Coordinates of C-alpha atoms in Angstrom, one line a residue:
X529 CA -11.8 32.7 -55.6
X530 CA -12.0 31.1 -59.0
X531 CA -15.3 31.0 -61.7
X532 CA -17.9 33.0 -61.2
X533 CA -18.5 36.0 -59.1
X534 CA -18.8 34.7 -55.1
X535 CA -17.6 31.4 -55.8
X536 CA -15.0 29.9 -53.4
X537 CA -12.7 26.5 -54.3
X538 CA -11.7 25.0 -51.6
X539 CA -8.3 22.5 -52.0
X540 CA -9.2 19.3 -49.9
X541 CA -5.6 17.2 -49.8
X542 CA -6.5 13.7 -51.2
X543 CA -3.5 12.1 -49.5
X544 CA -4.1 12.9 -46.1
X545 CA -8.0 11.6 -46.3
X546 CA -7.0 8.4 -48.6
X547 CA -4.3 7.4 -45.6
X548 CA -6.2 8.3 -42.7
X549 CA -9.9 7.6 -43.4
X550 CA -11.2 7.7 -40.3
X551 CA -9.7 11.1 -39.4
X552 CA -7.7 9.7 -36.4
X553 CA -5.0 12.1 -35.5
X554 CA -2.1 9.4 -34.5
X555 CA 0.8 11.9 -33.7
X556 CA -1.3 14.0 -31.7
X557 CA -0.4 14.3 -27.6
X558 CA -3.5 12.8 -26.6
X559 CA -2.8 9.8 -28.2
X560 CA 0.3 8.9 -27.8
X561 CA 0.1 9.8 -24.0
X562 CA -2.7 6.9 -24.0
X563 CA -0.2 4.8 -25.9
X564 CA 2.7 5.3 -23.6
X565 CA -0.2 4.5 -20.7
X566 CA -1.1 0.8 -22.2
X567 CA 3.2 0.5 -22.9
X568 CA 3.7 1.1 -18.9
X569 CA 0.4 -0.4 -17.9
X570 CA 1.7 -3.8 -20.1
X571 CA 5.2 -3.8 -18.5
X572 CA 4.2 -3.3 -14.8
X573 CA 2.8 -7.1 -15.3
X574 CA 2.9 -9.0 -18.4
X575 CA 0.3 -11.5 -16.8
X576 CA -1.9 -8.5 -17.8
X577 CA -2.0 -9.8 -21.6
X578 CA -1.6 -13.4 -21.2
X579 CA -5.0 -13.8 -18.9
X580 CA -6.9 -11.5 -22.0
X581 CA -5.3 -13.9 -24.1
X582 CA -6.4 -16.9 -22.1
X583 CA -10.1 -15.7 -21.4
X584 CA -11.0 -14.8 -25.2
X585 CA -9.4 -18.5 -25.8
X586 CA -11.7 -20.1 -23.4
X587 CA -15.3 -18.2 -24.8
X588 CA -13.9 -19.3 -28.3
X589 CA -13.2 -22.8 -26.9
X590 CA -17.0 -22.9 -25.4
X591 CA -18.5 -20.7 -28.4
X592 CA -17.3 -23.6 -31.1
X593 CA -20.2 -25.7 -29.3
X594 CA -22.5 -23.0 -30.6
X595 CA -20.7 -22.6 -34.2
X596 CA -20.6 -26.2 -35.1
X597 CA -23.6 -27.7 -36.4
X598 CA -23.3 -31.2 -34.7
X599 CA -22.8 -30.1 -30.7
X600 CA -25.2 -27.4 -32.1
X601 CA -27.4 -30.2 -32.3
X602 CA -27.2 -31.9 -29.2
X603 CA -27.2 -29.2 -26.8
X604 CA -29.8 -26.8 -28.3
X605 CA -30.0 -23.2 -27.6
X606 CA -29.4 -23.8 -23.6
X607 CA -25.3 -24.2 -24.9
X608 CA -25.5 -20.2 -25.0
X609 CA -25.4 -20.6 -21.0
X610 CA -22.3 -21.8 -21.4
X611 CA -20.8 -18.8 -23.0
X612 CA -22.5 -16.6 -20.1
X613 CA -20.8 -18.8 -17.3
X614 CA -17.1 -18.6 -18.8
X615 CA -17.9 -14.3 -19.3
X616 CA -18.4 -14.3 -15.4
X617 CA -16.0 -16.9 -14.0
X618 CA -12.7 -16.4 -15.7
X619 CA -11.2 -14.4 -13.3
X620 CA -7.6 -13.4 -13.2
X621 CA -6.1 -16.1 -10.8
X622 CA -6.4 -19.6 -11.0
X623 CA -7.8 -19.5 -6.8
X624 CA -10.1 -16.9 -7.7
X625 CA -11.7 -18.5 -10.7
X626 CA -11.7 -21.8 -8.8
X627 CA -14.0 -19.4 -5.9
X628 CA -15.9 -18.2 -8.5
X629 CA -16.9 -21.8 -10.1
X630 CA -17.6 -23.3 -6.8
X631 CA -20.2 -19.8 -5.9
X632 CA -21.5 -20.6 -9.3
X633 CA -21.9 -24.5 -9.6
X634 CA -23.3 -24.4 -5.5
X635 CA -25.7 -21.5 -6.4
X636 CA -27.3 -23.2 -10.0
X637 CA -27.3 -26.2 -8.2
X638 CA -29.5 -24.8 -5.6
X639 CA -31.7 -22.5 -7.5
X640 CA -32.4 -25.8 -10.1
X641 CA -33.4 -28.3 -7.1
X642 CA -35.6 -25.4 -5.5
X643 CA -37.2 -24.0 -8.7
X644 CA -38.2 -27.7 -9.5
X645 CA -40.0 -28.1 -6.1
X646 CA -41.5 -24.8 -6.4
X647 CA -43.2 -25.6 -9.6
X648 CA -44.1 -29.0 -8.6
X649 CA -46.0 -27.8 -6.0
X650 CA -47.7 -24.5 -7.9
X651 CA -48.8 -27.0 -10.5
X652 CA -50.3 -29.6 -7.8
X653 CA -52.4 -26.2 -6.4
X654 CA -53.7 -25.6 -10.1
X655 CA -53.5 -22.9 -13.0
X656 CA -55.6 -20.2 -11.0
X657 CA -53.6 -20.3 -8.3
X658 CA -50.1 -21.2 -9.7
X659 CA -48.8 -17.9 -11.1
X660 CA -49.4 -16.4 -7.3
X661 CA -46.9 -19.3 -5.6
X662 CA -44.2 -18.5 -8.6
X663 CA -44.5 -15.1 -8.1
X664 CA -44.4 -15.5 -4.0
X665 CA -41.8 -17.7 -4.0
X666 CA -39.4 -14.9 -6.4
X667 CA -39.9 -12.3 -4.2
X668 CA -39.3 -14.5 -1.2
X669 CA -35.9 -15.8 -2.9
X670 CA -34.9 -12.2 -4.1
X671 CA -35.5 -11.4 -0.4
X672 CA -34.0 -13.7 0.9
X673 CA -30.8 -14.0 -1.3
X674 CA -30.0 -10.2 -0.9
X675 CA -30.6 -9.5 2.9
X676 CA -28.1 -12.8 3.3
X677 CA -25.9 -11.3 0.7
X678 CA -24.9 -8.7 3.5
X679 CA -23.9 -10.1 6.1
X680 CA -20.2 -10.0 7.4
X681 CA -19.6 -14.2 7.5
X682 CA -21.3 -14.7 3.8
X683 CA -19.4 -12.5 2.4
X684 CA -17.0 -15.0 0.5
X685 CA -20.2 -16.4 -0.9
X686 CA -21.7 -12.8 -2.1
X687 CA -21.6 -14.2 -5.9
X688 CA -23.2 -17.3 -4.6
X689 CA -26.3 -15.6 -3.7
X690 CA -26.5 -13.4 -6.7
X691 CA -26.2 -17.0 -9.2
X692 CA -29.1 -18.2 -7.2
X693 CA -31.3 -15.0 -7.8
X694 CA -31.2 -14.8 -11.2
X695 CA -31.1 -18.6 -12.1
X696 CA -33.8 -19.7 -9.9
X697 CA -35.7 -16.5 -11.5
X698 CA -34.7 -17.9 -15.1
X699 CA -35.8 -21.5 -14.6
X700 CA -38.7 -21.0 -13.0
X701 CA -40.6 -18.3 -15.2
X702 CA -39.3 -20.4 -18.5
X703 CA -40.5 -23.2 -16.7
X704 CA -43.9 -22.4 -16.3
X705 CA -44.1 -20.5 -20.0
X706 CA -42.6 -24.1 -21.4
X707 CA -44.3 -26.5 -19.4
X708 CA -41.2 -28.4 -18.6
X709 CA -39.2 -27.2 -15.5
X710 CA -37.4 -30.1 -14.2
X711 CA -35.8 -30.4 -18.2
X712 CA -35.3 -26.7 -18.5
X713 CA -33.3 -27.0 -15.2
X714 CA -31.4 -29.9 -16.2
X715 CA -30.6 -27.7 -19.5
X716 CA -29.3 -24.8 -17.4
X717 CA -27.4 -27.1 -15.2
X718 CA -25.4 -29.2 -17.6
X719 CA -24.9 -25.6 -19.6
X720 CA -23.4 -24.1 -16.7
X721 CA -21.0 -27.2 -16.3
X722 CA -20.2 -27.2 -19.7
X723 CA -19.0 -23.1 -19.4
X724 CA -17.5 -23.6 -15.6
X725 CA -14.9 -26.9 -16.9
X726 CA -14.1 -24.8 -19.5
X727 CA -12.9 -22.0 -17.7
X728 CA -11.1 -24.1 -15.1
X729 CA -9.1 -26.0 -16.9
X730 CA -7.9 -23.1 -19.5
X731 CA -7.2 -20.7 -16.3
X732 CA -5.4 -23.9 -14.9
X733 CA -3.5 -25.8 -17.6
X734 CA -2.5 -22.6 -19.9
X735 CA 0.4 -20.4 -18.4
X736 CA -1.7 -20.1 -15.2
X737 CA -1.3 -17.3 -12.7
X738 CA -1.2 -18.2 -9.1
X739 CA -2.5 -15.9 -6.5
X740 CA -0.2 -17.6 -4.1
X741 CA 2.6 -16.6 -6.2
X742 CA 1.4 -13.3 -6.4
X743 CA 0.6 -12.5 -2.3
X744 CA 4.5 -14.2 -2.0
X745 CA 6.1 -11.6 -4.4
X746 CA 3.3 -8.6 -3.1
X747 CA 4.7 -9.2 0.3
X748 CA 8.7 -9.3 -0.7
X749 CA 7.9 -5.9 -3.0
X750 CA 6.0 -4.4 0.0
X751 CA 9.5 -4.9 2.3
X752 CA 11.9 -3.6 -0.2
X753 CA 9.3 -0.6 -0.9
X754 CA 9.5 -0.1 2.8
X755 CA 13.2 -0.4 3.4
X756 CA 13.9 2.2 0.0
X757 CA 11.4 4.6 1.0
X758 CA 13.2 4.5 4.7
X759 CA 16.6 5.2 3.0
X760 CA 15.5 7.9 0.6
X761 CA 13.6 9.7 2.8
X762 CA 16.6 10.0 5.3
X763 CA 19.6 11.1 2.9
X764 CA 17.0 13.5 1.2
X765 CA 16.6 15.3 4.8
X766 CA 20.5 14.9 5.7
X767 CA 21.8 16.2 2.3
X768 CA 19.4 18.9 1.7
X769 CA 20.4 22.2 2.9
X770 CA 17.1 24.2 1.5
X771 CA 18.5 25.8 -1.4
X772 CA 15.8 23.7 -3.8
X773 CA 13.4 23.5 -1.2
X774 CA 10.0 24.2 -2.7
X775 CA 6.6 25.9 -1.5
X776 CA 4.6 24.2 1.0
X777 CA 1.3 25.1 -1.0
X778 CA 3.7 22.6 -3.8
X779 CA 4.5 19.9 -2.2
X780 CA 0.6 19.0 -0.4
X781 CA -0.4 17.3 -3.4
X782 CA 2.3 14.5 -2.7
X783 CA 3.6 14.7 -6.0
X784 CA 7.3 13.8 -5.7
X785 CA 8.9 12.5 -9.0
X786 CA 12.2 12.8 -7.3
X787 CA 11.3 9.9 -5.1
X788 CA 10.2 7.1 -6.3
X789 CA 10.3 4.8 -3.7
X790 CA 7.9 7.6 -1.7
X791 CA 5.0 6.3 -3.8
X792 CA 5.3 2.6 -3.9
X793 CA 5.8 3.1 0.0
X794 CA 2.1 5.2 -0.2
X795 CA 0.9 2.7 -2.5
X796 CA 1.6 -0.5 -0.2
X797 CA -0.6 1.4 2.5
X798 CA -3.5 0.4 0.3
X799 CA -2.4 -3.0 -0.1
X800 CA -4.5 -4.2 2.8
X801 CA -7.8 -5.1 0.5
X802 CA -5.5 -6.7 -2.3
X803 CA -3.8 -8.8 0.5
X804 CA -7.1 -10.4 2.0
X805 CA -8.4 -10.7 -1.8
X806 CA -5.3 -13.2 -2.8
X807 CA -5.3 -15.1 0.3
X808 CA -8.6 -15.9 -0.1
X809 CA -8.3 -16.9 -3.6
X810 CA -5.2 -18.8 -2.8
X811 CA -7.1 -21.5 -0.1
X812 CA -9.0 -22.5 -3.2
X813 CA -5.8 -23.6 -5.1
X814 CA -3.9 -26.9 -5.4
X815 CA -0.8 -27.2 -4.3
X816 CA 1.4 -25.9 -6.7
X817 CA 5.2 -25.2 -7.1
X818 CA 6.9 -24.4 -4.4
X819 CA 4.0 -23.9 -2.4
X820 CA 3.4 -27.9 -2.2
X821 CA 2.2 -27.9 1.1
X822 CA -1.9 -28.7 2.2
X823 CA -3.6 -25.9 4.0
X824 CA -0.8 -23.5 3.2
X825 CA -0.6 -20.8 5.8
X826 CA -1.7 -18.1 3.5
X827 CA -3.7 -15.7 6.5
X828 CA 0.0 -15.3 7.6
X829 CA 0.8 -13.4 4.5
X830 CA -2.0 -10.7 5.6
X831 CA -0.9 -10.2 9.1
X832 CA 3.1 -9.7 8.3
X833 CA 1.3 -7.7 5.3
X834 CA -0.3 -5.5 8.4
X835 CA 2.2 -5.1 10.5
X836 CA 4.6 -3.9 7.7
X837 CA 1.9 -1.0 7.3
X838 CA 1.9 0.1 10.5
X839 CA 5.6 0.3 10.1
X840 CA 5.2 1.8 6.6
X841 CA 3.0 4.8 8.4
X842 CA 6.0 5.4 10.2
X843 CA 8.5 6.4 7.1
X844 CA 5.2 8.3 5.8
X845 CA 5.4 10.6 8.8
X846 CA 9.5 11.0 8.6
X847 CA 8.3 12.0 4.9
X848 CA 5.9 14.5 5.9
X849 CA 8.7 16.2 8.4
X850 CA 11.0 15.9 5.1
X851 CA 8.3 18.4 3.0
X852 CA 7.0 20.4 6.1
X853 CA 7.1 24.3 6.2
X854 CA 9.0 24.1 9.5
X855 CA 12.6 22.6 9.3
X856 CA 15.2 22.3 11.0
X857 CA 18.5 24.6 10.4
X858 CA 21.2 22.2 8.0
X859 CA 23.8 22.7 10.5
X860 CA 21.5 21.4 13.6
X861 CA 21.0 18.1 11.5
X862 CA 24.3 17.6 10.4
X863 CA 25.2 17.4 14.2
X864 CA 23.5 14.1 14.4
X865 CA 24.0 12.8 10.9
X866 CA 26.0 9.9 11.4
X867 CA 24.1 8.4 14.1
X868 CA 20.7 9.1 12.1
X869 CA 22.0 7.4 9.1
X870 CA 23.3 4.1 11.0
X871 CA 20.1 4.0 12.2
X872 CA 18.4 4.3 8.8
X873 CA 20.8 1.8 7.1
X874 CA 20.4 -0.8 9.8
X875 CA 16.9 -1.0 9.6
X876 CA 16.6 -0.9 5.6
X877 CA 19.4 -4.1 6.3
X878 CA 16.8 -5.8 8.4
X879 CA 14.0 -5.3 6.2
X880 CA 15.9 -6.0 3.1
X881 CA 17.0 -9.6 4.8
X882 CA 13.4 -10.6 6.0
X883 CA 12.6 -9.8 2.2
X884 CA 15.3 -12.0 1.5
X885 CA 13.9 -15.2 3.5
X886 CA 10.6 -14.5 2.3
X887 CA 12.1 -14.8 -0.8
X888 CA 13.8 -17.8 -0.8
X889 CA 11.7 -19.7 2.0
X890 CA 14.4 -19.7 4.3
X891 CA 13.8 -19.5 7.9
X892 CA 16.9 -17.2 9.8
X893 CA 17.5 -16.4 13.0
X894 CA 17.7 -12.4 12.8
X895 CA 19.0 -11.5 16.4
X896 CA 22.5 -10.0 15.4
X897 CA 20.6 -7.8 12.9
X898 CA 18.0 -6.5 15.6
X899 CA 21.3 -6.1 18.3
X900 CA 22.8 -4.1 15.3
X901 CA 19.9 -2.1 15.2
X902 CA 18.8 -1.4 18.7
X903 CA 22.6 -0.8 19.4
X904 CA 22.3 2.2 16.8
X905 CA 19.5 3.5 18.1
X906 CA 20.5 3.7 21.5
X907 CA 23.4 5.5 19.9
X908 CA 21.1 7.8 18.3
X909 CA 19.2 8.4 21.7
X910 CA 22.1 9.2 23.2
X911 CA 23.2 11.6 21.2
X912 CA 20.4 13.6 21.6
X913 CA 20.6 13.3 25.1
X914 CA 23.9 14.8 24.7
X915 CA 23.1 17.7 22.8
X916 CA 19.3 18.7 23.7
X917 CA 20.5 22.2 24.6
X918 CA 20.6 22.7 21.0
X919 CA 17.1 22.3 21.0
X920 CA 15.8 25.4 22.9
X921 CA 15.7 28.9 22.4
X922 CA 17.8 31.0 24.6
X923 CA 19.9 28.5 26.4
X924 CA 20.1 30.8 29.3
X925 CA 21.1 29.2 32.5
X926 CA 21.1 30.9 35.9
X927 CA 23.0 29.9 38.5
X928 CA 21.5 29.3 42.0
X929 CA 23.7 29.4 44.6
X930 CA 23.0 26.5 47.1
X931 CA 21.7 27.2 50.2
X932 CA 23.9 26.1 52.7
X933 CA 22.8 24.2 55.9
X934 CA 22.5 26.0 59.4
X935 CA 24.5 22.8 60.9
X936 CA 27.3 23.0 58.3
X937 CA 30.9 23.6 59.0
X938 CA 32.5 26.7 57.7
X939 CA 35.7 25.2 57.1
X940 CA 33.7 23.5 54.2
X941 CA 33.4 26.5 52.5
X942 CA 36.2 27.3 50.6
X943 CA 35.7 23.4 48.6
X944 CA 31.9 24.8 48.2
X945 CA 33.4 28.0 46.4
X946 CA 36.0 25.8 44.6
X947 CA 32.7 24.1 43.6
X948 CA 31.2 26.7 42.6
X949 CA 33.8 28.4 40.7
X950 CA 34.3 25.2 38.8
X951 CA 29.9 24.8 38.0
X952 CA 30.5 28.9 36.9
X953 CA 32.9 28.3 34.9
X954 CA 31.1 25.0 32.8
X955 CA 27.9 27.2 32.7
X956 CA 29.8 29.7 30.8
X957 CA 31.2 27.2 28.4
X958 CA 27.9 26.0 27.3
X959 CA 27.0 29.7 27.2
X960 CA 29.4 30.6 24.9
X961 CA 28.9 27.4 22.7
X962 CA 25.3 27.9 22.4
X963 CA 25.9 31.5 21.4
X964 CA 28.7 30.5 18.5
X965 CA 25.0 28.1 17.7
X966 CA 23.2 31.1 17.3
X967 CA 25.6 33.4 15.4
X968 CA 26.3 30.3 13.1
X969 CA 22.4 30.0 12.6
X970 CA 21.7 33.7 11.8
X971 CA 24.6 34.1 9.3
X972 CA 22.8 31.3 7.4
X973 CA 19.4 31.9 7.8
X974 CA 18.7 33.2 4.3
X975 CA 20.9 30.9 2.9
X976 CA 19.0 27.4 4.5
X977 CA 15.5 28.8 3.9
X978 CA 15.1 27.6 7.6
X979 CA 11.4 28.4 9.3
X980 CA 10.7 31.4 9.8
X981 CA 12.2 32.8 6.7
X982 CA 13.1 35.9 7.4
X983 CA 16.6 36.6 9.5
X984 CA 17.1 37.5 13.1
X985 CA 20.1 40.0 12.1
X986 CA 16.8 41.9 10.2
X987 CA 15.0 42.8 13.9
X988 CA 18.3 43.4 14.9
X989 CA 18.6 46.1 12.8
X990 CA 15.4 47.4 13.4
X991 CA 16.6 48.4 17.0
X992 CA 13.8 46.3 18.6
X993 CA 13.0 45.6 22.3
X994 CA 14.4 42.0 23.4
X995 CA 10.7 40.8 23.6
X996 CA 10.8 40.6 19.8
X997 CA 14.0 38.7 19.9
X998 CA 13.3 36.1 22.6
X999 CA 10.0 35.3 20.6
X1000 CA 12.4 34.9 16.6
X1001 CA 14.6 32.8 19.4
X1002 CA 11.2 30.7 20.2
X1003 CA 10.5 30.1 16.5
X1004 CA 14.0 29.2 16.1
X1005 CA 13.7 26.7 18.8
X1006 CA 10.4 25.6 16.8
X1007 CA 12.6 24.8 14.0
X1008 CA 15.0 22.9 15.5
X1009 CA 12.4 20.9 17.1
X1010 CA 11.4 19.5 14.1
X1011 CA 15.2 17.3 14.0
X1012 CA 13.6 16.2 17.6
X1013 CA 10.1 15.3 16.0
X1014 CA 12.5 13.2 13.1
X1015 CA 14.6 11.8 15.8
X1016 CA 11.6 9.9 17.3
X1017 CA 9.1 9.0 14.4
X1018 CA 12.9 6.6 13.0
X1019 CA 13.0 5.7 16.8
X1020 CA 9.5 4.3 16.6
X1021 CA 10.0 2.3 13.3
X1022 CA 13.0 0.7 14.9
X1023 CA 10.1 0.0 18.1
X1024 CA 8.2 -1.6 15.9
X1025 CA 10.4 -3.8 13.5
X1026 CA 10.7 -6.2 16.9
X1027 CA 6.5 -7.1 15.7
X1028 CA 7.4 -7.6 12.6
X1029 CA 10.3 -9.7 12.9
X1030 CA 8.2 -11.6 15.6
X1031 CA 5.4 -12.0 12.6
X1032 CA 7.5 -13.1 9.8
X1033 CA 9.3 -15.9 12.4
X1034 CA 5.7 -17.2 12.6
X1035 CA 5.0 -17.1 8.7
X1036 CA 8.4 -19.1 8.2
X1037 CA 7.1 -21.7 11.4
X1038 CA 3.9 -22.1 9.9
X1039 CA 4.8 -22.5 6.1
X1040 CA 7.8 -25.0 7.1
X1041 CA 10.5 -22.8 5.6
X1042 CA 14.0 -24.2 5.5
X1043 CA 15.6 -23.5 8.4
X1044 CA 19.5 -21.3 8.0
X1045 CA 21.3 -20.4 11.5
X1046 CA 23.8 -18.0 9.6
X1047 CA 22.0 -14.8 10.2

């Protein structure tokens, strides 16, 4: 407080104000998360800046009609068209904007020719009853144009319809305010050409971006996604013994940034729009590179893309056992580790070399790799055939003796007892071994934050009835059905990599791959 009595002074630093004029806090976390957002949003695809860079090249291109005085001159005002066409046709892809020009060019063309008829004729009828035929004929178009907009097989063409809307609308109502239609079409028309050459040829000629190139690479990605999702989610459930597993109530949000491959996997299962979307773009595109074939096979793409998803919901569900509540005690999966890890392995080797031929447009013959696989998975099966009593509760097994029949010797009966003795004697065996199980299970209850958490030895102590035991045994057998539940969601993936080896044989047919008998 300085001067006089209830004055304040206020020290404003001139630095701060004189660098930053606009008051733009650049250190601050807000803006450098967005920065480290457009870094990683530029590095997941660098085509990213170079089509931003190509489309403000082609409206500068088209705009220097407008800025130089002599095309100035011979175009007129109708060049500005030009600059509207390029705005809505420069698509990413050189397929899409070579869909969108062809919507474009068949729609102007279309609404011109029909505009001009429809004013020829509201001018023949006279000036009282001309303005009621234009506006008929617009609400007969508009109509028209958006109730065939929707359905299913014009659906390619949806920007078609929407072009002829608004420049049949355009032409006709500056038409009839000029006095001129068929030269104001002709104006729009020759515009519109002017805009859609343009666009082509800079999408085309400068560093284009094929959306062939991009379903071939989507589909390879989608495989190796597939395959490392497979292999993660496995040696995550064999090597983790509960001691950092967290809450259920943490782990619904499917937020997993210890598993990486877990989300491209989730994000290929939405894959199937962006599939259909580039091979329709690509039938509009030249040959080009190594995709020099006519009437490339590009539907293919989308059908190995769909079987791979309905393989791809498989390892989701072996992830959703992997981050369940219930599990499986470590030492139950351990039992069957080796076999569920050949498994794993050979599959992710099958998927990995299909990638591979996709790749490289080689055609192989993948039969030792499926024998490989189905070999280890009959291994697998077996296995568990083998040890299933480790699967229920109690394991308690009573022994029956036979009923012998009235017509039976009795000097058979001492073998029967020798029989018998011998069946006793394996019964006890398993007895025994399944009770070491559950002695080895309670001990490290607490310790494997196996379902349910708390221990068995804890009722024990509590000097309950065997009711209350049998039903902790029940959950127990709960748990260790989830290794069962495992077992069979990696034995249906294996079921159903036979379809897509069977789909990616006819992709290489089709597309004329090079053929390799190596595999």
């Amino acid at each position: 407080m300085n001067g006089k009595k209830g004055s304040i002074k206020v020290d404003i630093p001139k630095s701060e104000v004189a660098n930053n004029p606009l008051n733009i806090d650049v250190g601050s976390p807000a803006t450098s998360h967005w920065v480290r957002e457009v870094w990683e949003f530029v590095r997941e695809d660098t085509d990213r800046v170079i089509f931003s860079l190509k489309a403000g090249l082609a409206v500068l291109l088209v705009s220097l009609l407008i800025l130089i005085r002599a095309p100035y001159n011979v175009f007129g005002t109708s060049i500005i068209w030009s600059i509207l066409t390029v705005a809505l046709m420069f698509e990413y892809t050189v397929g899409a904007t070579f869909n969108r020009g062809f919507n474009r060019a068949l729609g102007s063309l279309f609404a011109g020719i029909l505009a001009v008829l429809v004013m020829q004729v509201a001018m023949a009828c006279g000036q009282i009853v001309e303005p009621y035929i234009i506006g008929f004929s617009i609400f007969i178009i508009g109509a028209a144009t958006s109730f065939m907009k929707q359905l299913p097989s014009l659906a390619p063409y949806e920007y078609g319809f929407r072009v002829t809307l608004f420049t049949y609308c355009l032409i006709i109502v500056s038409g009839y305010r000029m006095g001129s239609p068929a030269r104001t079409a002709m104006n729009r028309l020759y515009s519109i050409a002017i805009g859609g050459l343009v666009a082509v040829f800079v999408n085309a000629l400068v560093f284009p971006i094929w959306s062939g190139e991009q379903l071939h690479r989507e589909l390879v990605g989608s495989l190796h996604a597939v395959a490392n999702s497979l292999e993660e989610c496995v040696k995550k459930y064999l090597a983790d013994d509960g001691s950092s597993l967290p809450e259920f109530s943490k782990t619904v949000a499917d937020d997993f940034p210890d598993e990486p491959a877990f989300r491209k996997c989730r994000k290929m299962l939405n894959s199937s729009a962006k599939f259909e979307t580039l091979a329709s773009s690509a039938k509009w595109e030249p040959p080009h590179g190594r995709f020099r074939q006519f009437f490339y096979p590009w539907p293919e793409y989308v059908k190995v893309g769909a079987v791979l998803r309905y393989c791809a919901y498989e390892v989701m569900a072996l992830h959703g056992c992997l981050h369940s509540e219930i599990q499986a005690p470590y030492n139950l999966r351990c039992t069957f580790q080796p076999e569920i890890l050949d498994a794993a392995n050979q599959a992710a080797e099958l998927l990995r070399s299909l990638a591979k031929d996709i790749n490289s447009m080689k055609w192989s013959l993948h039969g030792n790799l499926l024998k490989r696989v189905h070999s280890s998975t009959e291994r697998l099966q077996r296995s568990i055939d083998m040890h299933s009593y480790l699967l229920t509760s109690t394991h308690e097994i009573h022994d029956c003796p036979a009923k012998l029949p009235e017509s039976q010797d009795m000097s058979d009966q001492p073998k029967e007892s020798e029989s018998k003795n011998e069946q006793n004697n394996l019964s006890n065996a398993k007895l025994e071994q399944a009770e070491s199980y559950h002695e080895a299970m309670r001990k490290q209850q607490r310790r494997l934050y196996s379902w349910p958490s708390r221990e068995v030895d804890d009722f024990e102590d509590e000097d309950v009835d065997n009711k209350i035991i049998q039903k902790m045994r029940a959950f127990e057998s709960t748990a260790a059905l989830s290794l069962a539940t495992f077992t069979s969601l990696l034995i249906e993936f294996v079921a159903r990599l036979d379809h897509l080896v069977d789909a990616t044989d006819v992709l290489a047919k089709m597309a004329k791959f090079k053929k390799e008998y190596t595999s």
